[in-house]
Amino acid sequence: MKYERVRNFINGSFKDVSSARTLPVISPVDGTLLAELPCSSAADLEHAVEAAQTAFPAWSRTPIKERVQVFFRYKYLLEKHLKGLAALVSEENGKTFSEAVAEVEKCIELTEFATSLPQLVAGEVLEVSTGVECRTSYVPLGVVASIVPFNFPAMVPNWTIPNAIALGNCMIIKPSEKVPLSLSVIARLLKEAGLPDGVLNIVNGDSEIVDAICDHPDITAISFVGSTRVAKIVYQRSTQQLKRCLALGGAKNHLLVLPDAKPDMTAQNVAASMSGCAGQRCMAASAMIGVGEVDHIVDLVCQEARKIIPGQNLGAVINQESKERIERYITEAEAQGARILVDGRGATVAGKESGTYVGPTVIDYVTADMAVAREEIFGPVISIMRTSTVDEALRIENENPYGNAAAVFTQNGGMARYIAERASAGMIGVNVGVPVPREPFSFGGWNESKFGVGDITGKSSIAFWTKLKKSTTKWNPEEGVNWMS
Ligand code: NAD
């Protein structure tokens, strides 16, 4: 085993997990057994909650301008350890090193945003009648939890840790059992940056510990990022316990391509969007709808896809189960009459035969009723549908239950606006294949891609991680009275 057994991070130090139940952590790159992950029990969670509760009074009373100093130092440490952390992200997740570098760079941007929070939570004050003032202040919630998926082992934890903690909360975070290693490094960096013990705690495990987090009476709010199936479970279970919950789910992102789109730029965007991080991004293009005559662009998409080589500029998918699921989708579409223009099935990488790779796959003449058109595939696959009108393309996009992102490729500003206004998705791209909003704009989809109010990052996260206090004060209204008289 390459690394030591995974441990929880409780009250500022790494602790063994009591449970005997373990899961293997396997690198998708080449099948190496990286570590053994013990699954935490409710008793382990109890230690984490106690540590967070103990830390909360002092941390929440620390002025925010002092709290964010930790994140200035953490940002510097992320920059210093960028390559090492990126190598670990790549090793445990399977994405390429350059994709992992981009992921850590995004962590730095997220942290930079958190350092600006004092400017954003100054609150308001107004003299509402003579001598009477109302003021607002943002108050932290207490002990909060964050449950994260496998596809961004460093970035998604950094969607929640810097903002929630800078705003004065103490957090328990549960990494994906498939990629628990990067988060341990993040915890070490935060400790080195001066984060007090107990403010951040990691509990490792699978669904059992998620259930315990949802049920724990002393955890006040939960953010979840993962599949829609589990987002619904977590949202329902935690809100039934009267917790605040924001649960981000899966996606099926549509790119609408019009005949006047710039061919090369569009093809490059489509290919990069569907294959980046091996298609394991909730912002990945999964369906392309060609409106009218777009054969010339489809040809170019195929050309671009053929330049994407597993093990070189295309990483692995997370495990054998994922590889088989993705390949099953392709085979089923083929059996239903779709045409596989570029076929990524059966991909292998020399010297990494136990790695789990799927090559880029372009499927044309997909119809809206096929599973590859409707469901999240989460692999480097683009399903191309054809329509003769924009409204028909929008109908397909609108009817899909997800709503994370949608994009349009055209040079016609009026058409771009028409589509952007009518697409039923939280994040829209115009000639942008992966329309992730940059800070301070917030990240979050619509429909079955998100349950709960607000978004998870940027300015919107302030409302989720705090409660607003409204104070009314009557000052001495008499003139000429002061404390020295
Ligand atoms: P997942 O839903 O399987 O797992 C997410 C988390 O939930 C993990 O920590 C896991 O341990 C836990 N979990 C799994 N099954 C559970 C259960 N039955 N009960 C309680 N907890 C459970 O997701 P994943 O496979 O790790 O990640 C991929 C999914 O995440 C994709 O659907 C992707 O679209 C989605 N995702 C969405 C966003 C977004 O912003 N909307 C971002 C990243 C990933």
mmCIF file with all atom_site columns, C-alpha atoms and ligand atoms in Angstrom, residues 147-152 155-156 159 174-178 205-211 214 224-231 233-234 247-251 280-283 318 376 378 402 404 427 443-445 449-450 456, ligand 1:
data_model
loop_
_atom_site.group_PDB
_atom_site.id
_atom_site.type_symbol
_atom_site.label_atom_id
_atom_site.label_alt_id
_atom_site.label_comp_id
_atom_site.label_asym_id
_atom_site.label_entity_id
_atom_site.label_seq_id
_atom_site.pdbx_PDB_ins_code
_atom_site.Cartn_x
_atom_site.Cartn_y
_atom_site.Cartn_z
_atom_site.occupancy
_atom_site.B_iso_or_equiv
_atom_site.pdbx_formal_charge
_atom_site.auth_seq_id
_atom_site.auth_comp_id
_atom_site.auth_asym_id
_atom_site.auth_atom_id
_atom_site.pdbx_PDB_model_num
ATOM   1  C CA  . ILE A 1 147 ? -20.433 16.261 2.168   1.00 0.00 ? 147 ILE A CA  1
ATOM   2  C CA  . VAL A 1 148 ? -18.451 16.121 -1.063  1.00 0.00 ? 148 VAL A CA  1
ATOM   3  C CA  . PRO A 1 149 ? -18.117 13.923 -4.184  1.00 0.00 ? 149 PRO A CA  1
ATOM   4  C CA  . PHE A 1 150 ? -15.180 12.197 -5.886  1.00 0.00 ? 150 PHE A CA  1
ATOM   5  C CA  . ASN A 1 151 ? -14.762 14.313 -9.002  1.00 0.00 ? 151 ASN A CA  1
ATOM   6  C CA  . PHE A 1 152 ? -12.992 17.327 -7.472  1.00 0.00 ? 152 PHE A CA  1
ATOM   7  C CA  . MET A 1 155 ? -11.974 22.050 -5.320  1.00 0.00 ? 155 MET A CA  1
ATOM   8  C CA  . VAL A 1 156 ? -15.384 21.028 -3.986  1.00 0.00 ? 156 VAL A CA  1
ATOM   9  C CA  . TRP A 1 159 ? -16.268 25.550 -2.236  1.00 0.00 ? 159 TRP A CA  1
ATOM   10 C CA  . LYS A 1 174 ? -16.875 14.101 4.793   1.00 0.00 ? 174 LYS A CA  1
ATOM   11 C CA  . PRO A 1 175 ? -14.760 13.404 1.716   1.00 0.00 ? 175 PRO A CA  1
ATOM   12 C CA  . SER A 1 176 ? -15.735 10.907 -0.923  1.00 0.00 ? 176 SER A CA  1
ATOM   13 C CA  . GLU A 1 177 ? -14.557 7.470  0.175   1.00 0.00 ? 177 GLU A CA  1
ATOM   14 C CA  . LYS A 1 178 ? -13.048 7.117  -3.316  1.00 0.00 ? 178 LYS A CA  1
ATOM   15 C CA  . GLY A 1 205 ? -16.677 6.936  5.492   1.00 0.00 ? 205 GLY A CA  1
ATOM   16 C CA  . ASP A 1 206 ? -19.550 6.194  3.174   1.00 0.00 ? 206 ASP A CA  1
ATOM   17 C CA  . SER A 1 207 ? -23.327 6.488  3.300   1.00 0.00 ? 207 SER A CA  1
ATOM   18 C CA  . GLU A 1 208 ? -23.541 5.303  6.928   1.00 0.00 ? 208 GLU A CA  1
ATOM   19 C CA  . ILE A 1 209 ? -21.701 8.362  8.205   1.00 0.00 ? 209 ILE A CA  1
ATOM   20 C CA  . VAL A 1 210 ? -23.712 10.640 5.898   1.00 0.00 ? 210 VAL A CA  1
ATOM   21 C CA  . ASP A 1 211 ? -26.889 9.337  7.532   1.00 0.00 ? 211 ASP A CA  1
ATOM   22 C CA  . CYS A 1 214 ? -28.043 14.206 8.642   1.00 0.00 ? 214 CYS A CA  1
ATOM   23 C CA  . PHE A 1 224 ? -24.013 18.368 -0.120  1.00 0.00 ? 224 PHE A CA  1
ATOM   24 C CA  . VAL A 1 225 ? -22.481 17.956 -3.572  1.00 0.00 ? 225 VAL A CA  1
ATOM   25 C CA  . GLY A 1 226 ? -22.919 14.710 -5.496  1.00 0.00 ? 226 GLY A CA  1
ATOM   26 C CA  . SER A 1 227 ? -25.418 12.799 -7.587  1.00 0.00 ? 227 SER A CA  1
ATOM   27 C CA  . THR A 1 228 ? -29.078 13.777 -7.746  1.00 0.00 ? 228 THR A CA  1
ATOM   28 C CA  . ARG A 1 229 ? -30.103 10.414 -6.279  1.00 0.00 ? 229 ARG A CA  1
ATOM   29 C CA  . VAL A 1 230 ? -28.080 11.051 -3.111  1.00 0.00 ? 230 VAL A CA  1
ATOM   30 C CA  . ALA A 1 231 ? -28.780 14.814 -3.077  1.00 0.00 ? 231 ALA A CA  1
ATOM   31 C CA  . ILE A 1 233 ? -31.762 11.507 0.140   1.00 0.00 ? 233 ILE A CA  1
ATOM   32 C CA  . VAL A 1 234 ? -29.577 14.011 2.008   1.00 0.00 ? 234 VAL A CA  1
ATOM   33 C CA  . ALA A 1 247 ? -27.815 19.847 -1.962  1.00 0.00 ? 247 ALA A CA  1
ATOM   34 C CA  . LEU A 1 248 ? -26.243 20.051 -5.401  1.00 0.00 ? 248 LEU A CA  1
ATOM   35 C CA  . GLY A 1 249 ? -26.943 17.120 -7.674  1.00 0.00 ? 249 GLY A CA  1
ATOM   36 C CA  . GLY A 1 250 ? -26.028 15.706 -11.061 1.00 0.00 ? 250 GLY A CA  1
ATOM   37 C CA  . ALA A 1 251 ? -26.342 17.226 -14.495 1.00 0.00 ? 251 ALA A CA  1
ATOM   38 C CA  . GLN A 1 280 ? -16.569 13.689 -14.872 1.00 0.00 ? 280 GLN A CA  1
ATOM   39 C CA  . ARG A 1 281 ? -17.559 17.308 -14.334 1.00 0.00 ? 281 ARG A CA  1
ATOM   40 C CA  . CYS A 1 282 ? -21.028 18.396 -13.392 1.00 0.00 ? 282 CYS A CA  1
ATOM   41 C CA  . MET A 1 283 ? -20.453 21.176 -15.972 1.00 0.00 ? 283 MET A CA  1
ATOM   42 C CA  . ILE A 1 318 ? -12.956 6.838  -11.385 1.00 0.00 ? 318 ILE A CA  1
ATOM   43 C CA  . GLU A 1 376 ? -26.111 11.755 -16.859 1.00 0.00 ? 376 GLU A CA  1
ATOM   44 C CA  . PHE A 1 378 ? -20.416 11.075 -16.416 1.00 0.00 ? 378 PHE A CA  1
ATOM   45 C CA  . TYR A 1 402 ? -31.556 18.429 -14.676 1.00 0.00 ? 402 TYR A CA  1
ATOM   46 C CA  . ASN A 1 404 ? -27.027 22.734 -14.120 1.00 0.00 ? 404 ASN A CA  1
ATOM   47 C CA  . MET A 1 427 ? -25.474 28.544 -15.518 1.00 0.00 ? 427 MET A CA  1
ATOM   48 C CA  . PHE A 1 443 ? -22.134 28.414 -8.527  1.00 0.00 ? 443 PHE A CA  1
ATOM   49 C CA  . GLY A 1 444 ? -25.405 26.519 -8.610  1.00 0.00 ? 444 GLY A CA  1
ATOM   50 C CA  . GLY A 1 445 ? -27.845 24.877 -10.987 1.00 0.00 ? 445 GLY A CA  1
ATOM   51 C CA  . SER A 1 449 ? -29.364 19.764 -10.181 1.00 0.00 ? 449 SER A CA  1
ATOM   52 C CA  . LYS A 1 450 ? -29.927 21.581 -6.887  1.00 0.00 ? 450 LYS A CA  1
ATOM   53 C CA  . ILE A 1 456 ? -22.936 27.217 -2.839  1.00 0.00 ? 456 ILE A CA  1
HETATM 54 P P1  . NAD B 2 .   ? -22.411 10.434 -4.992  1.00 0.00 ? 1   NAD B P1  1
HETATM 55 O O1  . NAD B 2 .   ? -23.745 11.042 -4.882  1.00 0.00 ? 1   NAD B O1  1
HETATM 56 O O2  . NAD B 2 .   ? -22.312 8.976  -5.255  1.00 0.00 ? 1   NAD B O2  1
HETATM 57 O O3  . NAD B 2 .   ? -21.570 10.681 -3.647  1.00 0.00 ? 1   NAD B O3  1
HETATM 58 C C1  . NAD B 2 .   ? -21.477 11.966 -3.065  1.00 0.00 ? 1   NAD B C1  1
HETATM 59 C C2  . NAD B 2 .   ? -21.284 11.814 -1.570  1.00 0.00 ? 1   NAD B C2  1
HETATM 60 O O4  . NAD B 2 .   ? -22.422 11.153 -1.015  1.00 0.00 ? 1   NAD B O4  1
HETATM 61 C C3  . NAD B 2 .   ? -20.062 10.981 -1.207  1.00 0.00 ? 1   NAD B C3  1
HETATM 62 O O5  . NAD B 2 .   ? -19.406 11.584 -0.123  1.00 0.00 ? 1   NAD B O5  1
HETATM 63 C C4  . NAD B 2 .   ? -20.669 9.634  -0.832  1.00 0.00 ? 1   NAD B C4  1
HETATM 64 O O6  . NAD B 2 .   ? -19.937 8.956  0.161   1.00 0.00 ? 1   NAD B O6  1
HETATM 65 C C5  . NAD B 2 .   ? -22.053 9.981  -0.307  1.00 0.00 ? 1   NAD B C5  1
HETATM 66 N N1  . NAD B 2 .   ? -23.062 8.950  -0.582  1.00 0.00 ? 1   NAD B N1  1
HETATM 67 C C6  . NAD B 2 .   ? -23.071 8.061  -1.616  1.00 0.00 ? 1   NAD B C6  1
HETATM 68 N N2  . NAD B 2 .   ? -24.194 7.290  -1.551  1.00 0.00 ? 1   NAD B N2  1
HETATM 69 C C7  . NAD B 2 .   ? -24.899 7.708  -0.479  1.00 0.00 ? 1   NAD B C7  1
HETATM 70 C C8  . NAD B 2 .   ? -26.145 7.311  0.110   1.00 0.00 ? 1   NAD B C8  1
HETATM 71 N N3  . NAD B 2 .   ? -26.881 6.328  -0.407  1.00 0.00 ? 1   NAD B N3  1
HETATM 72 N N4  . NAD B 2 .   ? -26.565 7.959  1.211   1.00 0.00 ? 1   NAD B N4  1
HETATM 73 C C9  . NAD B 2 .   ? -25.841 8.966  1.746   1.00 0.00 ? 1   NAD B C9  1
HETATM 74 N N5  . NAD B 2 .   ? -24.653 9.365  1.237   1.00 0.00 ? 1   NAD B N5  1
HETATM 75 C C10 . NAD B 2 .   ? -24.177 8.757  0.145   1.00 0.00 ? 1   NAD B C10 1
HETATM 76 O O7  . NAD B 2 .   ? -21.599 11.267 -6.086  1.00 0.00 ? 1   NAD B O7  1
HETATM 77 P P2  . NAD B 2 .   ? -20.169 10.968 -6.697  1.00 0.00 ? 1   NAD B P2  1
HETATM 78 O O8  . NAD B 2 .   ? -20.261 9.758  -7.560  1.00 0.00 ? 1   NAD B O8  1
HETATM 79 O O9  . NAD B 2 .   ? -19.122 11.020 -5.632  1.00 0.00 ? 1   NAD B O9  1
HETATM 80 O O10 . NAD B 2 .   ? -19.961 12.274 -7.592  1.00 0.00 ? 1   NAD B O10 1
HETATM 81 C C11 . NAD B 2 .   ? -20.445 12.393 -8.900  1.00 0.00 ? 1   NAD B C11 1
HETATM 82 C C12 . NAD B 2 .   ? -21.774 13.110 -8.934  1.00 0.00 ? 1   NAD B C12 1
HETATM 83 O O11 . NAD B 2 .   ? -21.659 14.379 -8.318  1.00 0.00 ? 1   NAD B O11 1
HETATM 84 C C13 . NAD B 2 .   ? -22.248 13.388 -10.353 1.00 0.00 ? 1   NAD B C13 1
HETATM 85 O O12 . NAD B 2 .   ? -23.616 13.130 -10.411 1.00 0.00 ? 1   NAD B O12 1
HETATM 86 C C14 . NAD B 2 .   ? -21.962 14.870 -10.537 1.00 0.00 ? 1   NAD B C14 1
HETATM 87 O O13 . NAD B 2 .   ? -22.779 15.518 -11.492 1.00 0.00 ? 1   NAD B O13 1
HETATM 88 C C15 . NAD B 2 .   ? -22.232 15.369 -9.167  1.00 0.00 ? 1   NAD B C15 1
HETATM 89 N N6  . NAD B 2 .   ? -21.594 16.644 -8.932  1.00 0.00 ? 1   NAD B N6  1
HETATM 90 C C16 . NAD B 2 .   ? -22.395 17.746 -8.930  1.00 0.00 ? 1   NAD B C16 1
HETATM 91 C C17 . NAD B 2 .   ? -21.842 18.987 -8.756  1.00 0.00 ? 1   NAD B C17 1
HETATM 92 C C18 . NAD B 2 .   ? -22.709 20.211 -8.780  1.00 0.00 ? 1   NAD B C18 1
HETATM 93 O O14 . NAD B 2 .   ? -22.209 21.282 -8.521  1.00 0.00 ? 1   NAD B O14 1
HETATM 94 N N7  . NAD B 2 .   ? -23.985 20.131 -9.078  1.00 0.00 ? 1   NAD B N7  1
HETATM 95 C C19 . NAD B 2 .   ? -20.461 19.129 -8.566  1.00 0.00 ? 1   NAD B C19 1
HETATM 96 C C20 . NAD B 2 .   ? -19.682 17.988 -8.561  1.00 0.00 ? 1   NAD B C20 1
HETATM 97 C C21 . NAD B 2 .   ? -20.265 16.744 -8.751  1.00 0.00 ? 1   NAD B C21 1
#
